[in-house]
Coordinates of C-alpha atoms in Angstrom, one line a residue:
X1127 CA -22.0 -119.5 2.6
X1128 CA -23.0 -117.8 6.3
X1129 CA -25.5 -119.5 8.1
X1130 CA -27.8 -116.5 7.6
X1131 CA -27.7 -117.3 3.7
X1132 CA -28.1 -121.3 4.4
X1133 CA -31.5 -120.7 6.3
X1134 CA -32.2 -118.5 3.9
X1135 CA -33.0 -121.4 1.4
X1136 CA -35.3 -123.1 3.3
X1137 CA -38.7 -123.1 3.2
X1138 CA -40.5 -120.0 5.6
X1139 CA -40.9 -120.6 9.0
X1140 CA -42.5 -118.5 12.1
X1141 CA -39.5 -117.0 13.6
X1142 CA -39.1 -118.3 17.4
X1143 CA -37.1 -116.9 20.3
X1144 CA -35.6 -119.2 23.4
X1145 CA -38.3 -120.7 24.7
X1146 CA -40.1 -121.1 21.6
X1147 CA -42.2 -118.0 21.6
X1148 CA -42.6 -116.2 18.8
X1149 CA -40.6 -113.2 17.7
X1150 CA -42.2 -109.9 17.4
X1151 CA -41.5 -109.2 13.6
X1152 CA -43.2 -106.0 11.9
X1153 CA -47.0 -107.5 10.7
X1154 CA -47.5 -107.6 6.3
X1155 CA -49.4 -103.9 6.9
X1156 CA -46.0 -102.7 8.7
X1157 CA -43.9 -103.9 5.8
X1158 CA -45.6 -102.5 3.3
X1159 CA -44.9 -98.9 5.5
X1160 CA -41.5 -99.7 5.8
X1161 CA -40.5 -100.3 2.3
X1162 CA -42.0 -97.1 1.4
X1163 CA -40.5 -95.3 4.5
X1164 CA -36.9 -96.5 3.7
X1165 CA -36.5 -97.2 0.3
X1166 CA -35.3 -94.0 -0.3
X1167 CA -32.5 -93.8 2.4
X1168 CA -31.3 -97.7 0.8
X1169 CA -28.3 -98.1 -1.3
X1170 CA -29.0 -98.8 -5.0
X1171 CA -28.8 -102.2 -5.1
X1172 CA -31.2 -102.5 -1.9
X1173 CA -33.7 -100.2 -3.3
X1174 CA -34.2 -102.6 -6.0
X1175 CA -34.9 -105.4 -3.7
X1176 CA -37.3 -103.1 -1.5
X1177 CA -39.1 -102.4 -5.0
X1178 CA -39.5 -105.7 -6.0
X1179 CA -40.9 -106.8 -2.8
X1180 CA -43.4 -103.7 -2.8
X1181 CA -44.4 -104.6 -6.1
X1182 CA -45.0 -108.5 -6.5
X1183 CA -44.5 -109.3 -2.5
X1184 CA -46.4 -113.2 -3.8
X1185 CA -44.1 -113.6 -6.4
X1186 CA -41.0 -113.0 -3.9
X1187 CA -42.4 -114.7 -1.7
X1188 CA -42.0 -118.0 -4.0
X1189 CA -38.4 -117.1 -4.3
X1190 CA -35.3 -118.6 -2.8
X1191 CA -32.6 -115.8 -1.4
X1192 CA -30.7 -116.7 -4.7
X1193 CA -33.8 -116.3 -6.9
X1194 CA -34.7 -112.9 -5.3
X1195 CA -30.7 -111.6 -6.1
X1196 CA -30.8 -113.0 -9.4
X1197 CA -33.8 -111.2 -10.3
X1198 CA -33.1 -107.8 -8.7
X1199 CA -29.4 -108.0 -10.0
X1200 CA -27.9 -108.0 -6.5
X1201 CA -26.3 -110.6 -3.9
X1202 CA -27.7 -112.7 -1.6
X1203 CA -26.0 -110.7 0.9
X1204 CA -27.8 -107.6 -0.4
X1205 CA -31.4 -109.5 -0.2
X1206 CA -30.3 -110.2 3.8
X1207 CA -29.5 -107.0 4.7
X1208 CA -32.3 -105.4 2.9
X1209 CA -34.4 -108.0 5.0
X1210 CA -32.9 -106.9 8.1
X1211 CA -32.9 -103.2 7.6
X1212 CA -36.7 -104.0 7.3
X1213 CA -37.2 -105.2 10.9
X1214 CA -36.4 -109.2 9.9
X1215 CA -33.8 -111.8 11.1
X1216 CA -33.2 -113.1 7.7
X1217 CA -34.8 -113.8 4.9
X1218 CA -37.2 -116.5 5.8
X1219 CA -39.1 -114.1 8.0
X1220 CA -39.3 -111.8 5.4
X1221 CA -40.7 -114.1 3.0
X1222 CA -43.5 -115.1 5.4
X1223 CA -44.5 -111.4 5.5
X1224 CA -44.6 -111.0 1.8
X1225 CA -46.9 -113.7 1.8
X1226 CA -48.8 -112.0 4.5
X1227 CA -49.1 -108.9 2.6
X1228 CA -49.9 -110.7 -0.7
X1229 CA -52.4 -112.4 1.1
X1230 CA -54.0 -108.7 2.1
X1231 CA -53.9 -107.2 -1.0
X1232 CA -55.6 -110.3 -2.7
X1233 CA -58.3 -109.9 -0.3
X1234 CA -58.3 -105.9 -1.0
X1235 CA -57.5 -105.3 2.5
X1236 CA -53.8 -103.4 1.7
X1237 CA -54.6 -101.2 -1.9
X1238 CA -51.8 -100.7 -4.1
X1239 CA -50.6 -97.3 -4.6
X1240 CA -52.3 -94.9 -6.6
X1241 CA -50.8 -93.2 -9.3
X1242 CA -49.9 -89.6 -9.1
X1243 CA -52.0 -86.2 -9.6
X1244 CA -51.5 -85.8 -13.0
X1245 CA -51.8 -81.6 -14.0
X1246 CA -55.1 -82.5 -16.1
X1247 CA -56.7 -84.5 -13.5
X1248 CA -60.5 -83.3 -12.9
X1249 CA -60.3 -81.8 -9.1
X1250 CA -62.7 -85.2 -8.2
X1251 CA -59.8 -87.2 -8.7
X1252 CA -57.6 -84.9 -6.8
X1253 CA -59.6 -85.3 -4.1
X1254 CA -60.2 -89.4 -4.4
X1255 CA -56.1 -89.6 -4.7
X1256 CA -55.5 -87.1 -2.3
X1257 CA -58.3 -89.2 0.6
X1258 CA -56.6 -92.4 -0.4
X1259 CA -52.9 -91.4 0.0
X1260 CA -53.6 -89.6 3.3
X1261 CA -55.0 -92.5 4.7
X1262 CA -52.7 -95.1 3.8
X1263 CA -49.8 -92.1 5.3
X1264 CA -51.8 -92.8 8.5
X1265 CA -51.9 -96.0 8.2
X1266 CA -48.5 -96.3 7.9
X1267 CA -47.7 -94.5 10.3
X1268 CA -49.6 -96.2 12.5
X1269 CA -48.4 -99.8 11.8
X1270 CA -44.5 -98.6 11.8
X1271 CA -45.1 -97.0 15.2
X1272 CA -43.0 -98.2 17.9
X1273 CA -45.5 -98.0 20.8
X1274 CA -42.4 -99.0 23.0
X1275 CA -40.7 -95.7 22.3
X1276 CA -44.0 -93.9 22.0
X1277 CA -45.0 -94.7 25.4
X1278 CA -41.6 -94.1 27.1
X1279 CA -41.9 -90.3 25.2
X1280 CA -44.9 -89.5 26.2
X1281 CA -43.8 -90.3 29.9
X1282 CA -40.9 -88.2 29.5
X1283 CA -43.4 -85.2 28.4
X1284 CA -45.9 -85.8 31.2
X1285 CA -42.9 -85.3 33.6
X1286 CA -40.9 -82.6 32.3
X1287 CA -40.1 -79.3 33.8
X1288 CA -40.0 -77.8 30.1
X1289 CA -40.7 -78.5 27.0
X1290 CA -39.2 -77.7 23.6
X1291 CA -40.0 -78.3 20.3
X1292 CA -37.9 -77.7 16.9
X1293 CA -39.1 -78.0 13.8
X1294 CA -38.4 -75.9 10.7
X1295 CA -40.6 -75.2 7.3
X1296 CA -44.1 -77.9 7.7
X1297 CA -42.8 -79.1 10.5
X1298 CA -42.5 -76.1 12.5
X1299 CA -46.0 -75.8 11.9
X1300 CA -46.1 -79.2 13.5
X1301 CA -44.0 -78.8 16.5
X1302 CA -46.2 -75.3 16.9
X1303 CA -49.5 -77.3 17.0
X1304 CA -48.1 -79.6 19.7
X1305 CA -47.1 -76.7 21.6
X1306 CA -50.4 -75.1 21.5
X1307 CA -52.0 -78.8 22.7
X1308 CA -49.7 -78.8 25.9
X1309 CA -49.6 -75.3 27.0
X1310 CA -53.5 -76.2 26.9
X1311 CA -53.2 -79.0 29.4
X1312 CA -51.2 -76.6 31.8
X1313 CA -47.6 -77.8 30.0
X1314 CA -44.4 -75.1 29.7
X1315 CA -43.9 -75.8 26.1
X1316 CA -42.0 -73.9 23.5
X1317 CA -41.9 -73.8 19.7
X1318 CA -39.3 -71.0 18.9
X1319 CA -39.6 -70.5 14.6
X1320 CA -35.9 -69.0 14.8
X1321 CA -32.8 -71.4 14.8
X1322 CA -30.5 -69.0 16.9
X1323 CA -33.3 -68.8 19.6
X1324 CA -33.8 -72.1 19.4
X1325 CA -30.3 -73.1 20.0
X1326 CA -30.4 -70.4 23.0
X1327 CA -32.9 -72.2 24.6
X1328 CA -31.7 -75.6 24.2
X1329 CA -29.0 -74.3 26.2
X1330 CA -30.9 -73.6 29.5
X1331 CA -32.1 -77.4 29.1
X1332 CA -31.1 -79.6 31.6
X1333 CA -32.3 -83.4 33.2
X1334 CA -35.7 -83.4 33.6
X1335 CA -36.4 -81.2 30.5
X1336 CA -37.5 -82.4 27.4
X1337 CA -36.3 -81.6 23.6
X1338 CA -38.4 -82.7 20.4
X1339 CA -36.8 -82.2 17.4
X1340 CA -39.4 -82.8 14.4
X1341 CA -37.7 -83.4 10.7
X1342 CA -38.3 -85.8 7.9
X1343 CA -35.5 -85.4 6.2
X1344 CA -33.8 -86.1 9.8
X1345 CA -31.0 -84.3 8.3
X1346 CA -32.2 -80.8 8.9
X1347 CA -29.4 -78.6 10.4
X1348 CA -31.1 -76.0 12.1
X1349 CA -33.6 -79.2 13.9
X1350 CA -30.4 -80.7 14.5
X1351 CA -28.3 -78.3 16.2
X1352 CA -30.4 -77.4 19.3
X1353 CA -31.2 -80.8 19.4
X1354 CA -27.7 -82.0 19.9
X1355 CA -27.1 -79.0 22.6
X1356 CA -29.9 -80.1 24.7
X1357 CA -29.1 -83.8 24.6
X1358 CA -25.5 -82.9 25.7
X1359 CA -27.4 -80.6 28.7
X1360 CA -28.9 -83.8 29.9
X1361 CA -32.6 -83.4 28.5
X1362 CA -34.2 -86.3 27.2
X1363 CA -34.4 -86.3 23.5
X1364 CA -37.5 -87.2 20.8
X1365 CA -37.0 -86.8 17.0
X1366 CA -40.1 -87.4 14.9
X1367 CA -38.6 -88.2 11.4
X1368 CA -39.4 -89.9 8.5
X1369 CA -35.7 -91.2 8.3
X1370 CA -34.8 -93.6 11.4
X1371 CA -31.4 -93.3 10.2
X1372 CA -30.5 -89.9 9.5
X1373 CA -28.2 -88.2 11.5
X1374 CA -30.8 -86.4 14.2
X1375 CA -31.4 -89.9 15.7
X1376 CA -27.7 -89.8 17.1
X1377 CA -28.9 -87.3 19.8
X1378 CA -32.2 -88.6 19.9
X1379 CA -33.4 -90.9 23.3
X1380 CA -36.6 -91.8 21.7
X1381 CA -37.4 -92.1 17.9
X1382 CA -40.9 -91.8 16.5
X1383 CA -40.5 -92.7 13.3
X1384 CA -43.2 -91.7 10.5
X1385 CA -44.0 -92.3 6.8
X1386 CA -45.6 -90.3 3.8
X1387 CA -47.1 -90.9 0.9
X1388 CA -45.0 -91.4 -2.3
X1389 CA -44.0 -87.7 -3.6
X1390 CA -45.1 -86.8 -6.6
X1391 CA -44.4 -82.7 -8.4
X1392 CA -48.0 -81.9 -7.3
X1393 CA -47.2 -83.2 -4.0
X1394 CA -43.8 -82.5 -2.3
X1395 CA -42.6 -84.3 0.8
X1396 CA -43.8 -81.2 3.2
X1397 CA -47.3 -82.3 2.0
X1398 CA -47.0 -86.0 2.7
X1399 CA -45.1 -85.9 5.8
X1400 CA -47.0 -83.3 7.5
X1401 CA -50.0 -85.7 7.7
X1402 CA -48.3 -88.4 9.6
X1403 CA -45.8 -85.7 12.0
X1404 CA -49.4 -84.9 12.6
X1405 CA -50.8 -88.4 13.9
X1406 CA -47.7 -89.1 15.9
X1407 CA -47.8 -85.5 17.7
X1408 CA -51.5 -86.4 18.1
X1409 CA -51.1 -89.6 19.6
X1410 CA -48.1 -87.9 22.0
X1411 CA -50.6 -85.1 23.1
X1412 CA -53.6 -87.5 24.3
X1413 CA -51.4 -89.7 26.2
X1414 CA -49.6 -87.0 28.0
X1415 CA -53.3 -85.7 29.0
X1416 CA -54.3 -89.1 30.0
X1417 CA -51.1 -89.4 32.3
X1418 CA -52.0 -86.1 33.5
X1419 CA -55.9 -85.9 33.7
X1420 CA -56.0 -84.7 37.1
X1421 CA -54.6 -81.4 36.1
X1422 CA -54.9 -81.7 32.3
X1423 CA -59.0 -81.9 32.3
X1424 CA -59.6 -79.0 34.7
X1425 CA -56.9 -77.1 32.1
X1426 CA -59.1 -77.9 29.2
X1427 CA -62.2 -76.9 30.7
X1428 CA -61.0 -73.6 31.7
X1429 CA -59.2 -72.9 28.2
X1430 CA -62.4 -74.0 26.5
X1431 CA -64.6 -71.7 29.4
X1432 CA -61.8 -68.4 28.4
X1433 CA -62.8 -69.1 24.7
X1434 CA -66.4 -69.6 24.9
X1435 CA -67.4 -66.2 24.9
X1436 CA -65.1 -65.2 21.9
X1437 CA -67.4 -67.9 19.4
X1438 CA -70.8 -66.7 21.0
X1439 CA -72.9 -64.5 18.7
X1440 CA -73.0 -60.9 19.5
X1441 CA -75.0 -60.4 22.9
X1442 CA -74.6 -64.5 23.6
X1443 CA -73.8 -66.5 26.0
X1444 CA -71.7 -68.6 24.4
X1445 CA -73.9 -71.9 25.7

């Protein structure tokens, strides 16, 4: 048995680094966002881990490593890597979360998941299930974020010479709205719709430029391709994606990585992930215009000065 296994029988413990601190492990509210943002990228036998966990996380958490396997069918080996591909050493540290998270949802402080939009629902409960997925999307989002890599993209943004954006379907709506926000603060940014102008533009990338390639599949060819010629011209490289795994990540500097809400026939995964692409390019636009107030508030005032008199009524001021 590996050691990894051996510890895993033991009762939870805080996980500790040399010097006795303690790790930084993803909180309960993160793992809950993770299961639901990876589960579906798992192998078979880990996705039925991941949705035991998601489901009774207090009843795994009273569960040895060979309890958990026994009762999902799988290994102990499985249970490990499943607790590592979730952000945890082993599985001791996982089992501490679970009982975090148990620990919320008794308290009614992390809801379970709704259940779908069924076709006969009355358009009230379309909009109840509709508020309560989109905020626990952003909430998500939020506690998966990696405020690490978030901060070292938007550095890269504030800097850059250019700026280009990719994003096909939803999230070339996405990448467009980013675009719009940071030709706003005085940015060169681009959002080109078409894949073969896309690609021709990655190629007049160079060091100092930036390339954001926005997908949740992160499997998306036409994201992909002129995201891999302008990391091979030297830019640096963001991908947004739902899938920290997929293949764009392999030409990608920084990932942002974001979840959705369980898709459902009524609601596709261009629904669900839009919401959180949404938050992340958010959180990139206001702290590139905080890095860059100087220029970036002057920008805004003109831009919103140019615009006033297009909203004032007829014979206005606009004031």
């Amino acid at each position: 048995m590996t050691d990894d296994l051996k510890e895993s029988f033991a009762p939870p413990a805080a996980a500790t680094v040399p010097g006795g601190s303690r790790a930084t492990l993803p909180a309960p509210a993160a793992l809950a966002a993770k299961v639901r943002t990876l589960t579906p990228s798992m192998t078979r036998s880990m996705q039925r881990v991941a949705e035991a966990v998601a489901q009774d996380p207090a009843g795994c958490a009273a569960l040895t490593v060979t309890g958990l396997a026994e009762l999902t069918g799988t290994s102990e080996a499985t249970v490990v890597r499943t607790a590592r591909l979730l952000g945890y050493p082993g599985y001791r540290d996982l089992r501490l979360a679970l009982a975090g998270l148990a620990a919320q949802q008794q308290s009614g402080r992390a809801p379970a998941i709704t259940t779908d939009i069924a076709v006969d629902d009355p358009i009230a409960d379309v909009v109840a299930k509709l508020a309560h997925d989109e905020q626990q999307t952003l909430a998500d989002t939020a506690a998966g974020l990696d405020t690490a890599q978030l901060g070292a993209a938007v550095t890269a943004l504030a800097t850059a010479r250019r700026i280009d954006a990719y994003g096909i379907g939803a999230s070339g709506l996405v990448a467009q709205d980013l675009t719009q926000k940071l030709l706003r603060i005085g940015l060169l940014a681009h959002s080109p719709g078409d894949p073969h102008l896309a690609v021709t533009n990655a190629v007049q990338l160079r060091a100092g430029d930036v390339a954001l390639a926005i997908t949740h599949s992160g499997s998306t060819g036409d994201v992909i391709e002129p995201l891999r010629v302008a990391f091979e011209r030297g830019a640096t490289t963001i991908a947004v994606t739902g899938r920290p795994d997929g293949p764009v990540t392999q030409y990608a500097d920084h990932v942002l990585t974001t979840s959705t809400a369980r898709e459902s026939e009524l609601r596709p995964a261009a629904m669900s992930s839009r919401t959180s692409q949404l938050l992340v390019v958010d959180c990139l636009f206001v702290g590139v215009a905080q890095r860059t107030y100087d220029t970036a508030g002057p920008a805004l005032s003109a831009s919103y000065e140019a615009l006033a008199h297009r909203h004032a009524p007829r014979g206005g001021t606009g004031r």
